[in-house]
Tab-separated table of C-alpha atoms in Angstrom:
chain	number	residue	atom	x	y	z
A	9	MET	CA	-58.161	16.995	-62.478
A	10	ILE	CA	-61.045	14.662	-61.579
A	11	ALA	CA	-58.625	11.766	-61.042
A	12	ILE	CA	-56.398	13.954	-58.848
A	13	ALA	CA	-59.364	15.145	-56.771
A	14	ARG	CA	-60.571	11.563	-56.377
A	15	SER	CA	-57.112	10.392	-55.261
A	16	LEU	CA	-56.899	13.183	-52.691
A	17	ALA	CA	-60.394	12.398	-51.383
A	18	PHE	CA	-59.568	8.699	-50.956
A	19	ALA	CA	-56.250	9.601	-49.302
A	20	LEU	CA	-57.958	11.913	-46.811
A	21	GLY	CA	-60.362	9.121	-45.926
A	22	ASN	CA	-57.472	6.697	-45.338
A	23	LEU	CA	-55.822	9.126	-42.901
A	24	LEU	CA	-58.415	8.173	-40.269
A	25	HIS	CA	-57.125	4.599	-40.058
A	26	PRO	CA	-55.032	3.976	-36.883
A	27	GLY	CA	-52.118	2.562	-38.872
A	28	MET	CA	-51.988	5.683	-41.044
A	29	LEU	CA	-52.246	7.955	-38.000
A	30	TRP	CA	-49.029	6.469	-36.620
A	31	LEU	CA	-47.282	6.881	-39.982
A	32	MET	CA	-48.328	10.532	-39.950
A	33	LEU	CA	-46.454	11.173	-36.728
A	34	TRP	CA	-43.048	9.568	-36.481
A	35	PRO	CA	-41.444	10.520	-39.877
A	36	VAL	CA	-42.445	14.166	-39.398
A	37	LEU	CA	-41.249	14.215	-35.776
A	38	ILE	CA	-37.852	12.839	-36.810
A	39	ALA	CA	-37.571	15.394	-39.628
A	40	LEU	CA	-38.620	18.244	-37.331
A	41	ALA	CA	-36.091	17.184	-34.697
A	42	LEU	CA	-33.292	16.994	-37.286
A	43	TRP	CA	-33.887	20.295	-39.060
A	44	GLY	CA	-35.051	22.099	-35.913
A	45	THR	CA	-31.772	21.229	-34.187
A	46	LEU	CA	-29.711	22.350	-37.187
A	47	ALA	CA	-31.709	25.591	-37.425
A	48	LEU	CA	-31.144	26.387	-33.747
A	49	VAL	CA	-27.416	25.639	-33.932
A	50	PHE	CA	-26.707	27.555	-37.151
A	51	TRP	CA	-29.510	30.160	-37.052
A	52	THR	CA	-27.320	33.194	-36.294
A	53	GLN	CA	-24.616	32.381	-38.842
A	54	LEU	CA	-27.102	31.498	-41.583
A	55	ALA	CA	-29.313	34.537	-40.967
A	56	PHE	CA	-26.267	36.844	-40.979
A	57	TRP	CA	-24.946	35.327	-44.222
A	58	LEU	CA	-28.317	35.503	-46.011
A	59	ALA	CA	-28.929	39.059	-44.776
A	60	GLY	CA	-25.561	40.081	-46.235
A	61	LEU	CA	-26.420	38.573	-49.615
A	62	ILE	CA	-29.871	40.187	-49.688
A	63	ASN	CA	-28.521	43.562	-48.599
A	64	GLU	CA	-25.830	43.419	-51.281
A	65	TRP	CA	-28.403	42.546	-53.898
A	66	LEU	CA	-30.708	45.407	-52.799
A	67	THR	CA	-27.979	48.048	-52.720
A	68	THR	CA	-25.735	47.031	-55.628
A	69	GLY	CA	-27.951	44.869	-57.813
A	70	TRP	CA	-30.422	45.900	-60.456
A	71	LEU	CA	-32.516	47.824	-57.895
A	72	ALA	CA	-29.495	49.810	-56.594
A	73	LEU	CA	-31.406	51.336	-53.670
A	74	GLN	CA	-29.661	54.302	-52.078
A	75	TRP	CA	-30.825	53.919	-48.480
A	76	ASP	CA	-29.884	51.565	-45.670
A	77	MET	CA	-31.554	48.189	-46.191
A	78	GLN	CA	-29.851	46.186	-43.450
A	79	GLY	CA	-32.999	45.964	-41.329
A	80	ALA	CA	-35.155	44.828	-44.235
A	81	ALA	CA	-32.471	42.363	-45.324
A	82	SER	CA	-32.311	40.868	-41.824
A	83	ILE	CA	-36.083	40.365	-41.690
A	84	ALA	CA	-36.110	38.889	-45.203
A	85	ALA	CA	-33.292	36.478	-44.298
A	86	LYS	CA	-35.166	35.135	-41.254
A	87	PHE	CA	-38.359	34.781	-43.268
A	88	LEU	CA	-36.474	32.911	-45.987
A	89	ILE	CA	-34.959	30.460	-43.478
A	90	VAL	CA	-38.369	29.637	-42.001
A	91	PHE	CA	-39.893	29.368	-45.466
A	92	LEU	CA	-37.204	26.925	-46.626
A	93	LEU	CA	-37.536	24.798	-43.486
A	94	VAL	CA	-41.027	23.704	-44.561
A	95	PRO	CA	-39.937	21.896	-47.768
A	96	LEU	CA	-36.812	20.538	-46.051
A	97	VAL	CA	-38.859	18.967	-43.243
A	98	GLN	CA	-41.459	17.720	-45.719
A	99	LEU	CA	-38.852	16.208	-48.056
A	100	THR	CA	-36.956	14.504	-45.226
A	101	ALA	CA	-40.163	13.021	-43.829
A	102	LEU	CA	-41.152	11.958	-47.340
A	103	LEU	CA	-37.858	10.121	-47.893
A	104	ILE	CA	-38.174	8.375	-44.521
A	105	LEU	CA	-41.756	7.424	-45.320
A	106	SER	CA	-40.959	6.187	-48.829
A	107	THR	CA	-38.318	3.846	-47.401
A	108	PHE	CA	-40.081	2.538	-44.293
A	109	GLY	CA	-43.792	3.301	-44.679
A	110	MET	CA	-44.834	2.870	-48.314
A	111	PRO	CA	-45.156	-0.957	-48.268
A	112	ALA	CA	-47.687	-0.746	-45.420
A	113	MET	CA	-49.543	2.069	-47.186
A	114	VAL	CA	-49.645	0.176	-50.489
A	115	GLU	CA	-50.992	-2.906	-48.701
A	116	HIS	CA	-53.604	-0.778	-46.917
A	117	VAL	CA	-54.904	0.753	-50.153
A	118	ALA	CA	-54.576	-2.297	-52.394
A	119	SER	CA	-56.292	-4.742	-50.044
A	120	ARG	CA	-59.315	-2.459	-49.743
A	121	ASN	CA	-59.629	-0.874	-53.169
A	122	TYR	CA	-57.740	-3.112	-55.621
A	123	PRO	CA	-57.784	-6.671	-54.223
A	124	GLU	CA	-58.150	-8.132	-57.731
A	125	LEU	CA	-55.101	-6.288	-59.150
A	126	LEU	CA	-52.374	-8.820	-59.963
A	127	ARG	CA	-49.062	-8.226	-58.181
A	128	ARG	CA	-46.182	-8.553	-60.633
A	129	LYS	CA	-43.503	-7.262	-58.212
A	130	GLY	CA	-41.444	-5.292	-60.727
A	131	GLY	CA	-39.758	-3.173	-58.054
A	132	SER	CA	-37.114	-3.911	-55.452
A	133	LEU	CA	-35.452	-2.341	-52.417
A	134	ALA	CA	-32.381	-1.526	-54.524
A	135	GLY	CA	-34.609	0.131	-57.109
A	136	SER	CA	-36.335	2.160	-54.406
A	137	ILE	CA	-33.005	3.349	-52.983
A	138	TRP	CA	-31.708	4.223	-56.442
A	139	ASN	CA	-34.917	6.117	-57.195
A	140	GLY	CA	-34.428	8.174	-54.013
A	141	VAL	CA	-30.829	8.956	-54.989
A	142	VAL	CA	-31.956	10.106	-58.449
A	143	ALA	CA	-34.636	12.301	-56.842
A	144	LEU	CA	-32.089	13.972	-54.533
A	145	CYS	CA	-29.625	14.526	-57.390
A	146	GLY	CA	-32.392	15.920	-59.566
A	147	MET	CA	-33.512	18.266	-56.793
A	148	THR	CA	-29.934	19.516	-56.363
A	149	LEU	CA	-29.589	20.100	-60.107
A	150	LEU	CA	-32.911	21.933	-60.302
A	151	PHE	CA	-31.885	24.120	-57.354
A	152	LEU	CA	-28.564	25.013	-58.993
A	153	VAL	CA	-30.224	25.778	-62.321
A	154	SER	CA	-32.808	28.005	-60.589
A	155	ILE	CA	-30.241	30.077	-58.645
A	156	PRO	CA	-30.456	33.080	-61.041
A	157	CYS	CA	-34.208	33.238	-60.380
A	158	TRP	CA	-33.752	33.510	-56.606
A	159	VAL	CA	-32.639	37.146	-56.958
A	160	PHE	CA	-36.285	38.058	-57.620
A	161	PRO	CA	-38.190	38.003	-54.270
A	162	PRO	CA	-41.608	37.409	-55.907
A	163	LEU	CA	-40.293	34.024	-57.092
A	164	TRP	CA	-39.181	32.834	-53.632
A	165	PRO	CA	-42.509	31.108	-52.847
A	166	VAL	CA	-42.812	29.677	-56.376
A	167	ILE	CA	-39.422	28.040	-56.921
A	168	PRO	CA	-39.516	25.566	-53.974
A	169	VAL	CA	-43.055	24.486	-54.908
A	170	LEU	CA	-42.096	23.825	-58.544
A	171	ILE	CA	-38.974	21.895	-57.543
A	172	LEU	CA	-40.786	19.880	-54.876
A	173	GLY	CA	-43.563	19.100	-57.348
A	174	TRP	CA	-41.014	17.184	-59.395
A	175	VAL	CA	-39.345	15.631	-56.341
A	176	ASN	CA	-42.671	14.455	-54.867
A	177	GLN	CA	-43.674	12.529	-57.948
A	178	ARG	CA	-40.182	11.130	-58.481
A	179	VAL	CA	-39.832	9.850	-54.911
A	180	LEU	CA	-43.292	8.316	-54.578
A	181	ARG	CA	-44.223	6.939	-57.978
A	182	TYR	CA	-41.767	4.021	-57.904
A	183	ASP	CA	-42.780	2.720	-54.480
A	184	ALA	CA	-46.472	3.174	-55.288
A	185	LEU	CA	-46.252	0.649	-58.151
A	186	ALA	CA	-43.265	-1.506	-57.142
A	187	GLU	CA	-45.446	-4.278	-55.692
A	188	HIS	CA	-48.071	-4.472	-58.444
A	189	ALA	CA	-46.493	-3.434	-61.746
A	190	SER	CA	-43.784	-5.063	-63.810
A	191	GLY	CA	-40.775	-2.982	-64.792
A	192	GLU	CA	-42.185	-2.407	-68.277
A	193	GLU	CA	-45.601	-1.457	-66.903
A	194	MET	CA	-44.008	1.103	-64.585
A	195	ARG	CA	-42.173	2.724	-67.490
A	196	GLN	CA	-45.339	2.842	-69.596
A	197	VAL	CA	-47.575	4.203	-66.833
A	198	PHE	CA	-45.012	6.836	-65.792
A	199	ALA	CA	-44.572	7.961	-69.395
A	200	GLY	CA	-48.305	8.165	-69.997
A	201	GLN	CA	-49.038	10.002	-66.737
A	202	ARG	CA	-45.970	12.276	-66.603
A	203	GLY	CA	-47.826	15.601	-66.723
A	204	THR	CA	-50.554	14.563	-64.290
A	205	LEU	CA	-48.022	13.128	-61.830
A	206	TYR	CA	-46.129	16.421	-61.827
A	207	LEU	CA	-49.373	18.332	-61.304
A	208	LEU	CA	-50.296	16.055	-58.396
A	209	GLY	CA	-46.804	16.501	-56.926
A	210	THR	CA	-47.137	20.285	-57.214
A	211	VAL	CA	-50.587	20.323	-55.590
A	212	LEU	CA	-49.217	18.312	-52.703
A	213	ALA	CA	-46.198	20.614	-52.411
A	214	LEU	CA	-48.676	23.471	-51.875
A	215	VAL	CA	-50.593	21.425	-49.304
A	216	ALA	CA	-47.398	21.177	-47.236
A	217	TYR	CA	-47.710	24.907	-46.477
A	218	VAL	CA	-51.294	24.676	-45.190
A	219	PRO	CA	-51.280	25.052	-41.380
A	220	PHE	CA	-51.891	21.805	-39.483
A	221	VAL	CA	-52.718	19.894	-42.708
A	222	GLY	CA	-49.091	20.278	-43.788
A	223	PHE	CA	-48.023	18.301	-40.720
A	224	PHE	CA	-49.672	15.202	-42.226
A	225	ALA	CA	-48.543	15.975	-45.768
A	226	PRO	CA	-46.048	13.101	-46.309
A	227	VAL	CA	-48.637	10.382	-45.623
A	228	LEU	CA	-51.236	12.266	-47.661
A	229	PHE	CA	-48.677	12.445	-50.478
A	230	GLY	CA	-48.004	8.725	-50.358
A	231	LEU	CA	-51.647	7.666	-50.197
A	232	SER	CA	-52.611	10.022	-53.025
A	233	PHE	CA	-49.938	8.635	-55.342
A	234	ILE	CA	-50.841	5.045	-54.440
A	235	HIS	CA	-54.517	5.607	-55.193
A	236	TYR	CA	-53.800	7.463	-58.422
A	237	LEU	CA	-51.188	5.061	-59.786
A	238	LEU	CA	-52.957	1.824	-58.864
A	239	ALA	CA	-56.047	3.164	-60.650
A	240	ALA	CA	-53.883	4.126	-63.646
A	241	LEU	CA	-52.293	0.662	-63.673
A	242	LYS	CA	-55.732	-0.981	-63.615
A	243	VAL	CA	-56.849	1.139	-66.583
A	244	HIS	CA	-53.581	0.425	-68.401
A	245	ARG	CA	-54.066	-3.345	-68.067
A	246	GLU	CA	-57.690	-3.189	-69.156
A	247	ALA	CA	-57.002	-1.059	-72.230
A	248	PRO	CA	-57.137	-3.157	-75.434
A	249	ILE	CA	-53.755	-3.134	-77.146
A	250	GLU	CA	-53.247	-4.902	-80.447
A	251	GLY	CA	-51.010	-7.935	-80.107
A	252	ARG	CA	-51.148	-8.068	-76.282
A	253	VAL	CA	-52.657	-11.089	-74.579
A	254	LEU	CA	-54.158	-10.326	-71.156
C-alpha cells in the first residue's frame, strides 16, 4: 500500500506539468464526444429496453413484487446508463492515451526520476496494440461471465469497478515498461507484482467516479503505473539473483 500511495502522490505532482495538462484534456474530450453523442442518439431506445428488463426482473424474478414497478424501473434504467457511461468514457480515453500519450509520459517520468535506468526496449508498437486487443477481449469475457451477478442491484456499482481494475492494469502495464524493460523482465515484473497491479488498477477505477478528479483519471492512471513499475523494475534489477550477472 505504501508503494501505491507513493506512486499516486508522484502522479498527482506530475499533473501540474503543462505537457501533462494537455494530455489530460484531449483524450477525455474525444471520449466524451463519442459516448455523449451515442447516448443522445440511442438514449430513448436504450432506457426503454433496460427499463423493460428491470421491470421484468422485479415482477417475475426472485423478488416477484406484486405492484406496478414501471416507474422505479424507468428511473433505475436511466441511472444505470449514466453510471455505465463513466467507465466507458474512462476506458476509451485510457485506450487513446495508452496509444498516443504513454511514450511522452514515460519520458517525462523517467528523465526526472529514473535517468540512470537502462533502456532495454523490450516492447514495440505491435506489442502495445496486441496488449490493447487482449485487454478489450478480456473485458468482454469478464462482462459476459458476470452477467448473472447484474440481477442483484447492490452489485451494480461493484462489478464495473472490479472489471475495470483488471482492464486498467492490463492496458497500462505494458506501455509503462516497454521502453525500459526487456521482454523477460516485463514477464517477471508483471508476475511478481500481479496482485498489487490489480489493486492499483481497482483504486484508480474508483478514482474515476470522484467528481472533477475523475475527469483527469486517464493521465493519473498512466503516471501512477509508470512510477510504480519503473520503481519495481529498478528494484528487480538491483535484487541479487544467483547466477545473474548485472
